[in-house]
Structure formats: structure tokens, C-alpha cells
Amino acid sequence: MRNFLASNQITIKQSIIFSFVLAIFLVSTSMTNMIHAQELPPTDFDNGTDDASDLFKSNVHLWAPSKMIKGKIYEGLVVLPDASTTGDLVLVTTSDRTVLEISKSITVLPESNHGIFEVKALKEGDARIFVSVNGEVTNTDVRVYSSASKPDKLGIFVPSNGTKANKVPVYVFVLDRNGSPAPVKQDDVIIHLSSSSEMIKIPESVTIQNQTYYARFAAEVNGDGTITASAQNLKSHTINVKRHQENVDVLMGISPNIALQNSQVYYYVWLEKDGKPFRPPYVIDVFLSSNDPKVARLAPRSTSQHYGDGAIHVTMIDGIARGTLFTGDRGSVTISANVDGFGYAQAELVVGPVTFSNGENLFSVQSDLSSNISQINSTSSRIDAIYHPNIALSWVYPAKTSDKAYGVAALYWQNVTRSVNTSMDETNGAEIQSVLSARTLVPLPLDDRTITIVSQQGLVHKTIHQMSQSNRLESTEGKGRLAAIEFELAASNQGDYTISVSGPGLGTSQTKLDVIPQHIESYTIGIVPLPSRPGVLQDLAIVSILDEDG
């Protein structure tokens, strides 16, 4: 479950999924007794089971206040699964016309997917509202009360009792005996809050001000338990909350992971579920940190919050977050990514030349760094004055994708030395010879050369890239040279791809990309109406994204 609020100016379309919190307001109209919403419709009236609504399962969504006051006028909402191209006629009726007076029909305009109808509460009693459109029928229940009364109890409202998000909006209302909002008449009312578990973090209290009737706060839900609201002379209310854990892998890559001093490198954070790319339909908070900002610090962006050189807050959109790091002193550094609600991942980065031995090869270096890699001590500040590129290495992240990935290429000088080691077998005295090898990689700045990127058919990308140097880092950071380029890869077909990078005077290197279907989950939009009063500016509903389990 992911949650947010919606505006009363909203146009609901299936193709749009909102991922932010937006207050939905109720504004006074010229008709002073107009009421737009009450609370979530009940499933029964008398604590018994009412299965009639199960007979009308459809893709059409109907909402109307479940509780109404005699003599008041309300509005109901019909939402179609898709926007109408030519317009649709919606028939509206009620099970008891002595209880409710209702519009007989409404028209959904072209290019819209919803319509609003008027309901007048005539007398006390129970009634059911039916709507029919394009052969589909749905319904909702309404109870009409005689009048509102004084404050009697508290009510807690949340998007859902189960959540996969760690932060949940919570509303506390002062209600009368009918469940309608009852404004505080005298002094402010302090609502005392408590939870049954340390895994549920909430404030100690919230205040409902005089002449108002609700307050809201955020609950951090890291486990299962209850939330209780209590106040003097009001009946308390307790709800259950449960944290559902996502079985999702958080992955991270840094490229190049062997980098030049005072240069720019790229980071990527993405999600996989059941071994497939996973893209939740909402924006996710990601917090990145460096355990040694002197070696690598996080670069601020216009869309991020920066907490010094060691930490940054960014957002993950469409299942991936990406950005840049700035390298500094030589050394090794760990970059960590904490993805809100899913977990964390880490990646290693070495700044400066390295050596690695027999067990390592270029492909393993492009995949991840190991303890067999060690740094080379050097005092030269202009390493490119000593070494010249003889190979271009490449990285591709995410390594598994359903459509798009990002590649990075960087220049290196590499050298492989081999030696023969001779020893004697103590058992039979035979002579044993083994070949030992050591590979040296020295990261180098871009030198304006051209490289060629080649892959199999089915992967779309630019083939020729100019590894152009610029003074961009020098102008923004005071010093530094570019040492890598980033390029996009778009897949038109599924399959395993090999990306080869080469150029004049450069050895060829390869990296892999696996294009597979993404993990698919079904989502729905859930609406929890909030109790409301006529002519009051207030939050009207909580709109959330729900998974198949609600």
C-alpha cells in the first residue's frame, strides 16, 4: 500500500498514478447545506452480513457518503475504468425513494471518466444507491440520521490496516454518536497517542484546536501492533496496523569502480523481484551515503536534498535511481543506498591504480571488486603523463532490464606480468611449475579519442562515441577531469546481449546485459473518505495505491 491525498479538482484517469501527498479540500458553496463527503461506506448496517453488494461486482466505482443527515444535500461520484471517448449515460436509482431523493441519470463527458450526481437525504432510514452504465451495475449503502449531536468519541482513519510503506498518514477525528464530525466547542483538545509496539513510532500527542474536529500525523510502521487515541470525556479508539515486507532485492552498481582522482563516476540503484526487474508505480525515497567523503563524495542535484559530502537524498522513479559521485583522494570507499521500504545495498569504489592477481579478470572487475584487488602507491599527480590508454572498459546497469539500461565506458592503461614458479612435490619428488600473473589497471582521463560500441541486433544504442574532455569539473568543483562517458541502451527484443567496446590503439573489452520481462503486479487505487461537514475547508479523502492483497 502506498498512500496520498487527492484534490477536489481531480480528474481521475486510469493512465495516471499519483505518487505524492496532496490535500483534498472541501470548500463552502452558495448552497450552505451542501455536503460532499462523510466516512467510508459500511459493509453492513446491523452487524450482520449483507451479501447483496456482492451481486454487483463490476469495474465501475461508486462512492457516496455512507452517513447522511436528514435535510442535507450531498454528492456522489461514479468513476469508469477508462476515459469515455464519446460520452456515457449513467443511470442512478435508489432502493427507497422516501429516504433518498436522487438524480435519475448523469452524463460522463467525452475524454472524462467520472461523473457527479446529487443526493438529498429526506428522512431517517437505510437505503441503497445503484448505478448502471454500459451493462455494468454497482451499488453502495447509505444510512440517514435525524441530526448531528455533541462530541462523543474519537475515530482513527488510515489508508489501510496493512502497509508496505514504512510511513503512513493517520487522521484522528472527534465524532458524534452517529459518526459525523463534531467540532470542539471550548478549549483545544489534546489527543493522547500510544502504540502497543516499539516497532510503531508515533508522536505522544496531537492537538485538535477549538472549532475544528480533526488532526493528522505520520506513523512509522516497522512491524505489527495497534495505535490508540484517547482524550478526556471522549471514547477512545484503537486500530490494528501490520507491516508487510516486500520480498524485493535492492541492487547497486558504480561505474567506473576503479576511478581516477578528482573525476566523476556514476551510481545506479535498482530493484529486482523474483530475479526480474521490479518497478513500483510510485516514487521511492533513496538515501545514499559515503563512508569516506575524502575519497568519494555524493554530488548534489537540483532534485535532491544534500546532507554534506557524506549523504544525499534522491528519488527512485520507475524502479531506478541514478546520479554521480566525485572522487578525491586515493583510497577505497563504500557507497551505501537505503531504499525506503525495501532495504539497502552497497558498492565498492577504488580511486587510483590497482593490481589484481590470478583469480581476477577484467569481467570480474567490471562486475564487482574483491579483496584480491590492491592499490598501487604513486606520487604522480598527472598519471596520464606516464601512462597512455590501451583498453576501454565498460559497465552496464541494471544488469537485468526489461527495456532500458545505462552503459559507462572509461579509459585505462593495463599491464599483465607473468612469472613461472617452480616447486617440488614432497611425495614423489616431481617438479611442479605454475604460471602466476598480475594485472595492473591505471585509470586515465578522457583524451578526445573515438570509441566504438557494438552489440547484437535487438539492442539499440549509439555506436560511435567521442570521449571528449571538458573543463566542466574544473568550473563546478574547482578541479578535476572527466574520466568516463555514459550512454543509453534500449532493448527492442528480449535475450542475452554482449556489449563490446573498442577503439584505435585500444584492446576490446566486453560486458553483459540480460533483457527479460519485468515483474508484473496488479495495483488498484483505494479511496478512504474522511468524515466531513458542510462549508468547511478540510482534507476530504485518503487515496492510496493498493497491491493485490489490499
GROMACS .gro file of N, CA and C in nm, residues 364-468:
model
  315
  364SER      N    1   3.537  -0.987  -1.406
  364SER     CA    2   3.504  -0.984  -1.263
  364SER      C    3   3.523  -0.844  -1.206
  365VAL      N    4   3.620  -0.770  -1.258
  365VAL     CA    5   3.639  -0.632  -1.213
  365VAL      C    6   3.520  -0.547  -1.255
  366GLN      N    7   3.470  -0.570  -1.378
  366GLN     CA    8   3.355  -0.494  -1.425
  366GLN      C    9   3.227  -0.531  -1.349
  367SER      N   10   3.224  -0.652  -1.290
  367SER     CA   11   3.106  -0.694  -1.215
  367SER      C   12   3.111  -0.645  -1.072
  368ASP      N   13   3.225  -0.666  -1.005
  368ASP     CA   14   3.238  -0.627  -0.865
  368ASP      C   15   3.384  -0.632  -0.827
  369LEU      N   16   3.419  -0.559  -0.722
  369LEU     CA   17   3.555  -0.559  -0.672
  369LEU      C   18   3.569  -0.662  -0.561
  370SER      N   19   3.689  -0.720  -0.547
  370SER     CA   20   3.712  -0.820  -0.443
  370SER      C   21   3.833  -0.781  -0.360
  371SER      N   22   3.856  -0.861  -0.257
  371SER     CA   23   3.968  -0.833  -0.167
  371SER      C   24   4.103  -0.862  -0.233
  372ASN      N   25   4.103  -0.931  -0.350
  372ASN     CA   26   4.228  -0.960  -0.419
  372ASN      C   27   4.283  -0.839  -0.494
  373ILE      N   28   4.205  -0.731  -0.498
  373ILE     CA   29   4.250  -0.610  -0.566
  373ILE      C   30   4.318  -0.519  -0.465
  374SER      N   31   4.437  -0.473  -0.499
  374SER     CA   32   4.510  -0.383  -0.408
  374SER      C   33   4.554  -0.259  -0.484
  375GLN      N   34   4.570  -0.152  -0.410
  375GLN     CA   35   4.607  -0.025  -0.472
  375GLN      C   36   4.758  -0.014  -0.491
  376ILE      N   37   4.795   0.069  -0.589
  376ILE     CA   38   4.936   0.096  -0.616
  376ILE      C   39   4.969   0.233  -0.558
  377ASN      N   40   5.076   0.240  -0.484
  377ASN     CA   41   5.120   0.369  -0.431
  377ASN      C   42   5.194   0.445  -0.540
  378SER      N   43   5.157   0.570  -0.561
  378SER     CA   44   5.223   0.653  -0.661
  378SER      C   45   5.211   0.798  -0.616
  379THR      N   46   5.313   0.875  -0.644
  379THR     CA   47   5.312   1.016  -0.604
  379THR      C   48   5.284   1.108  -0.722
  380SER      N   49   5.268   1.052  -0.841
  380SER     CA   50   5.245   1.136  -0.958
  380SER      C   51   5.106   1.196  -0.956
  381SER      N   52   5.095   1.327  -0.974
  381SER     CA   53   4.965   1.393  -0.978
  381SER      C   54   4.907   1.392  -1.118
  382ARG      N   55   4.990   1.376  -1.219
  382ARG     CA   56   4.943   1.368  -1.358
  382ARG      C   57   4.980   1.231  -1.410
  383ILE      N   58   4.895   1.134  -1.377
  383ILE     CA   59   4.927   0.995  -1.409
  383ILE      C   60   4.925   0.972  -1.559
  384ASP      N   61   4.848   1.056  -1.634
  384ASP     CA   62   4.843   1.039  -1.778
  384ASP      C   63   4.971   1.085  -1.846
  385ALA      N   64   5.059   1.153  -1.773
  385ALA     CA   65   5.189   1.190  -1.829
  385ALA      C   66   5.281   1.069  -1.836
  386ILE      N   67   5.249   0.965  -1.760
  386ILE     CA   68   5.332   0.844  -1.757
  386ILE      C   69   5.269   0.732  -1.839
  387TYR      N   70   5.137   0.717  -1.828
  387TYR     CA   71   5.068   0.606  -1.893
  387TYR      C   72   4.976   0.657  -2.004
  388HIS      N   73   4.955   0.573  -2.104
  388HIS     CA   74   4.866   0.605  -2.214
  388HIS      C   75   4.763   0.494  -2.229
  389PRO      N   76   4.639   0.525  -2.263
  389PRO     CA   77   4.533   0.423  -2.268
  389PRO      C   78   4.565   0.313  -2.368
  390ASN      N   79   4.537   0.189  -2.326
  390ASN     CA   80   4.545   0.077  -2.419
  390ASN      C   81   4.423  -0.014  -2.411
  391ILE      N   82   4.323   0.025  -2.329
  391ILE     CA   83   4.197  -0.051  -2.322
  391ILE      C   84   4.087   0.041  -2.268
  392ALA      N   85   3.966   0.018  -2.315
  392ALA     CA   86   3.848   0.087  -2.262
  392ALA      C   87   3.758  -0.018  -2.198
  393LEU      N   88   3.728  -0.002  -2.071
  393LEU     CA   89   3.637  -0.093  -2.002
  393LEU      C   90   3.497  -0.032  -1.999
  394SER      N   91   3.397  -0.120  -1.991
  394SER     CA   92   3.259  -0.073  -1.987
  394SER      C   93   3.181  -0.144  -1.878
  395TRP      N   94   3.078  -0.078  -1.830
  395TRP     CA   95   2.985  -0.132  -1.729
  395TRP      C   96   2.844  -0.105  -1.779
  396VAL      N   97   2.751  -0.193  -1.746
  396VAL     CA   98   2.611  -0.174  -1.782
  396VAL      C   99   2.524  -0.201  -1.660
  397TYR      N  100   2.439  -0.104  -1.625
  397TYR     CA  101   2.346  -0.118  -1.512
  397TYR      C  102   2.210  -0.062  -1.551
  398PRO      N  103   2.100  -0.124  -1.504
  398PRO     CA  104   2.095  -0.251  -1.433
  398PRO      C  105   2.142  -0.366  -1.523
  399ALA      N  106   2.199  -0.468  -1.464
  399ALA     CA  107   2.247  -0.582  -1.542
  399ALA      C  108   2.132  -0.663  -1.600
  400LYS      N  109   2.013  -0.652  -1.537
  400LYS     CA  110   1.890  -0.711  -1.591
  400LYS      C  111   1.790  -0.598  -1.612
  401THR      N  112   1.731  -0.595  -1.729
  401THR     CA  113   1.634  -0.490  -1.758
  401THR      C  114   1.525  -0.545  -1.848
  402SER      N  115   1.412  -0.476  -1.850
  402SER     CA  116   1.305  -0.514  -1.941
  402SER      C  117   1.302  -0.426  -2.065
  403ASP      N  118   1.371  -0.311  -2.058
  403ASP     CA  119   1.369  -0.223  -2.175
  403ASP      C  120   1.492  -0.134  -2.188
  404LYS      N  121   1.539  -0.072  -2.079
  404LYS     CA  122   1.645   0.027  -2.091
  404LYS      C  123   1.751   0.006  -1.985
  405ALA      N  124   1.876   0.036  -2.021
  405ALA     CA  125   1.987   0.030  -1.926
  405ALA      C  126   2.084   0.143  -1.959
  406TYR      N  127   2.183   0.159  -1.873
  406TYR     CA  128   2.283   0.265  -1.890
  406TYR      C  129   2.422   0.203  -1.892
  407GLY      N  130   2.500   0.243  -1.992
  407GLY     CA  131   2.638   0.197  -2.001
  407GLY      C  132   2.734   0.309  -1.969
  408VAL      N  133   2.851   0.271  -1.919
  408VAL     CA  134   2.958   0.367  -1.889
  408VAL      C  135   3.087   0.309  -1.944
  409ALA      N  136   3.166   0.391  -2.010
  409ALA     CA  137   3.296   0.349  -2.063
  409ALA      C  138   3.405   0.440  -2.007
  410ALA      N  139   3.521   0.380  -1.976
  410ALA     CA  140   3.634   0.456  -1.920
  410ALA      C  141   3.764   0.402  -1.978
  411LEU      N  142   3.866   0.487  -1.983
  411LEU     CA  143   3.996   0.452  -2.040
  411LEU      C  144   4.094   0.408  -1.931
  412TYR      N  145   4.178   0.307  -1.965
  412TYR     CA  146   4.278   0.255  -1.871
  412TYR      C  147   4.406   0.220  -1.946
  413TRP      N  148   4.512   0.220  -1.869
  413TRP     CA  149   4.635   0.152  -1.912
  413TRP      C  150   4.639   0.023  -1.832
  414GLN      N  151   4.655  -0.089  -1.905
  414GLN     CA  152   4.664  -0.217  -1.835
  414GLN      C  153   4.794  -0.286  -1.872
  415ASN      N  154   4.845  -0.362  -1.777
  415ASN     CA  155   4.968  -0.438  -1.799
  415ASN      C  156   4.955  -0.571  -1.727
  416VAL      N  157   4.991  -0.677  -1.798
  416VAL     CA  158   4.985  -0.811  -1.739
  416VAL      C  159   5.127  -0.867  -1.734
  417THR      N  160   5.171  -0.905  -1.617
  417THR     CA  161   5.302  -0.968  -1.600
  417THR      C  162   5.282  -1.112  -1.557
  418ARG      N  163   5.366  -1.199  -1.613
  418ARG     CA  164   5.357  -1.341  -1.580
  418ARG      C  165   5.492  -1.390  -1.532
  419SER      N  166   5.488  -1.481  -1.439
  419SER     CA  167   5.611  -1.543  -1.388
  419SER      C  168   5.586  -1.691  -1.366
  420VAL      N  169   5.694  -1.769  -1.377
  420VAL     CA  170   5.685  -1.914  -1.359
  420VAL      C  171   5.742  -1.949  -1.223
  421ASN      N  172   5.665  -2.020  -1.145
  421ASN     CA  173   5.707  -2.063  -1.012
  421ASN      C  174   5.732  -2.213  -1.015
  422THR      N  175   5.852  -2.256  -0.975
  422THR     CA  176   5.888  -2.398  -0.975
  422THR      C  177   5.897  -2.448  -0.832
  423SER      N  178   5.833  -2.564  -0.807
  423SER     CA  179   5.838  -2.624  -0.674
  423SER      C  180   5.848  -2.775  -0.689
  424MET      N  181   5.878  -2.844  -0.578
  424MET     CA  182   5.894  -2.990  -0.579
  424MET      C  183   5.778  -3.054  -0.503
  425ASP      N  184   5.726  -3.163  -0.561
  425ASP     CA  185   5.624  -3.241  -0.493
  425ASP      C  186   5.692  -3.324  -0.386
  426GLU      N  187   5.657  -3.302  -0.260
  426GLU     CA  188   5.725  -3.371  -0.150
  426GLU      C  189   5.697  -3.520  -0.149
  427THR      N  190   5.592  -3.563  -0.218
  427THR     CA  191   5.557  -3.706  -0.217
  427THR      C  192   5.644  -3.786  -0.313
  428ASN      N  193   5.654  -3.740  -0.438
  428ASN     CA  194   5.729  -3.818  -0.537
  428ASN      C  195   5.850  -3.745  -0.593
  429GLY      N  196   5.874  -3.625  -0.543
  429GLY     CA  197   5.991  -3.551  -0.587
  429GLY      C  198   5.980  -3.490  -0.725
  430ALA      N  199   5.858  -3.492  -0.784
  430ALA     CA  200   5.841  -3.436  -0.918
  430ALA      C  201   5.843  -3.284  -0.912
  431GLU      N  202   5.892  -3.227  -1.021
  431GLU     CA  203   5.898  -3.082  -1.031
  431GLU      C  204   5.763  -3.027  -1.079
  432ILE      N  205   5.713  -2.924  -1.011
  432ILE     CA  206   5.584  -2.864  -1.045
  432ILE      C  207   5.607  -2.719  -1.085
  433GLN      N  208   5.553  -2.683  -1.200
  433GLN     CA  209   5.564  -2.545  -1.245
  433GLN      C  210   5.425  -2.481  -1.252
  434SER      N  211   5.413  -2.359  -1.206
  434SER     CA  212   5.286  -2.286  -1.213
  434SER      C  213   5.314  -2.145  -1.265
  435VAL      N  214   5.218  -2.095  -1.342
  435VAL     CA  215   5.232  -1.962  -1.401
  435VAL      C  216   5.150  -1.864  -1.317
  436LEU      N  217   5.216  -1.764  -1.265
  436LEU     CA  218   5.150  -1.660  -1.188
  436LEU      C  219   5.138  -1.535  -1.273
  437SER      N  220   5.025  -1.467  -1.262
  437SER     CA  221   5.008  -1.344  -1.339
  437SER      C  222   4.954  -1.235  -1.248
  438ALA      N  223   4.989  -1.115  -1.282
  438ALA     CA  224   4.937  -0.998  -1.210
  438ALA      C  225   4.897  -0.894  -1.313
  439ARG      N  226   4.780  -0.834  -1.293
  439ARG     CA  227   4.729  -0.736  -1.388
  439ARG      C  228   4.725  -0.600  -1.319
  440THR      N  229   4.773  -0.501  -1.388
  440THR     CA  230   4.770  -0.363  -1.337
  440THR      C  231   4.673  -0.282  -1.420
  441LEU      N  232   4.588  -0.205  -1.351
  441LEU     CA  233   4.495  -0.115  -1.419
  441LEU      C  234   4.517   0.026  -1.365
  442VAL      N  235   4.541   0.118  -1.456
  442VAL     CA  236   4.561   0.258  -1.419
  442VAL      C  237   4.451   0.341  -1.486
  443PRO      N  238   4.359   0.401  -1.409
  443PRO     CA  239   4.254   0.484  -1.469
  443PRO      C  240   4.312   0.612  -1.527
  444LEU      N  241   4.259   0.653  -1.642
  444LEU     CA  242   4.313   0.769  -1.713
  444LEU      C  243   4.200   0.863  -1.754
  445PRO      N  244   4.230   0.991  -1.775
  445PRO     CA  245   4.127   1.086  -1.817
  445PRO      C  246   4.090   1.067  -1.964
  446LEU      N  247   3.974   1.119  -2.002
  446LEU     CA  248   3.934   1.118  -2.142
  446LEU      C  249   4.033   1.200  -2.224
  447ASP      N  250   4.058   1.152  -2.348
  447ASP     CA  251   4.160   1.219  -2.430
  447ASP      C  252   4.109   1.254  -2.569
  448ASP      N  253   3.978   1.269  -2.583
  448ASP     CA  254   3.914   1.309  -2.708
  448ASP      C  255   3.919   1.204  -2.817
  449ARG      N  256   3.956   1.083  -2.784
  449ARG     CA  257   3.957   0.977  -2.885
  449ARG      C  258   3.814   0.927  -2.909
  450THR      N  259   3.799   0.848  -3.015
  450THR     CA  260   3.670   0.789  -3.051
  450THR      C  261   3.669   0.642  -3.014
  451ILE      N  262   3.558   0.596  -2.956
  451ILE     CA  263   3.543   0.453  -2.928
  451ILE      C  264   3.419   0.403  -3.001
  452THR      N  265   3.417   0.272  -3.024
  452THR     CA  266   3.306   0.207  -3.092
  452THR      C  267   3.239   0.108  -2.997
  453ILE      N  268   3.107   0.113  -2.992
  453ILE     CA  269   3.029   0.023  -2.907
  453ILE      C  270   2.944  -0.064  -2.998
  454VAL      N  271   2.958  -0.196  -2.984
  454VAL     CA  272   2.891  -0.291  -3.072
  454VAL      C  273   2.817  -0.393  -2.988
  455SER      N  274   2.698  -0.434  -3.035
  455SER     CA  275   2.621  -0.540  -2.969
  455SER      C  276   2.540  -0.614  -3.073
  456GLN      N  277   2.469  -0.720  -3.031
  456GLN     CA  278   2.385  -0.794  -3.123
  456GLN      C  279   2.261  -0.713  -3.161
  457GLN      N  280   2.197  -0.756  -3.270
  457GLN     CA  281   2.074  -0.692  -3.313
  457GLN      C  282   1.966  -0.711  -3.205
  458GLY      N  283   1.889  -0.608  -3.182
  458GLY     CA  284   1.788  -0.612  -3.077
  458GLY      C  285   1.817  -0.516  -2.965
  459LEU      N  286   1.941  -0.462  -2.965
  459LEU     CA  287   1.980  -0.362  -2.867
  459LEU      C  288   2.012  -0.233  -2.941
  460VAL      N  289   1.941  -0.128  -2.907
  460VAL     CA  290   1.954  -0.001  -2.978
  460VAL      C  291   2.040   0.094  -2.896
  461HIS      N  292   2.144   0.149  -2.959
  461HIS     CA  293   2.232   0.244  -2.890
  461HIS      C  294   2.317   0.316  -2.994
  462LYS      N  295   2.379   0.422  -2.951
  462LYS     CA  296   2.472   0.495  -3.035
  462LYS      C  297   2.600   0.414  -3.050
  463THR      N  298   2.653   0.406  -3.171
  463THR     CA  299   2.769   0.320  -3.197
  463THR      C  300   2.901   0.393  -3.176
  464ILE      N  301   2.912   0.516  -3.222
  464ILE     CA  302   3.037   0.592  -3.213
  464ILE      C  303   3.024   0.697  -3.102
  465HIS      N  304   3.122   0.699  -3.014
  465HIS     CA  305   3.122   0.797  -2.904
  465HIS      C  306   3.256   0.869  -2.900
  466GLN      N  307   3.249   0.999  -2.885
  466GLN     CA  308   3.368   1.081  -2.868
  466GLN      C  309   3.395   1.095  -2.718
  467MET      N  310   3.511   1.053  -2.674
  467MET     CA  311   3.546   1.062  -2.532
  467MET      C  312   3.608   1.199  -2.506
  468SER      N  313   3.521   1.299  -2.511
  468SER     CA  314   3.566   1.438  -2.510
  468SER      C  315   3.595   1.487  -2.368
   0.00000   0.00000   0.00000
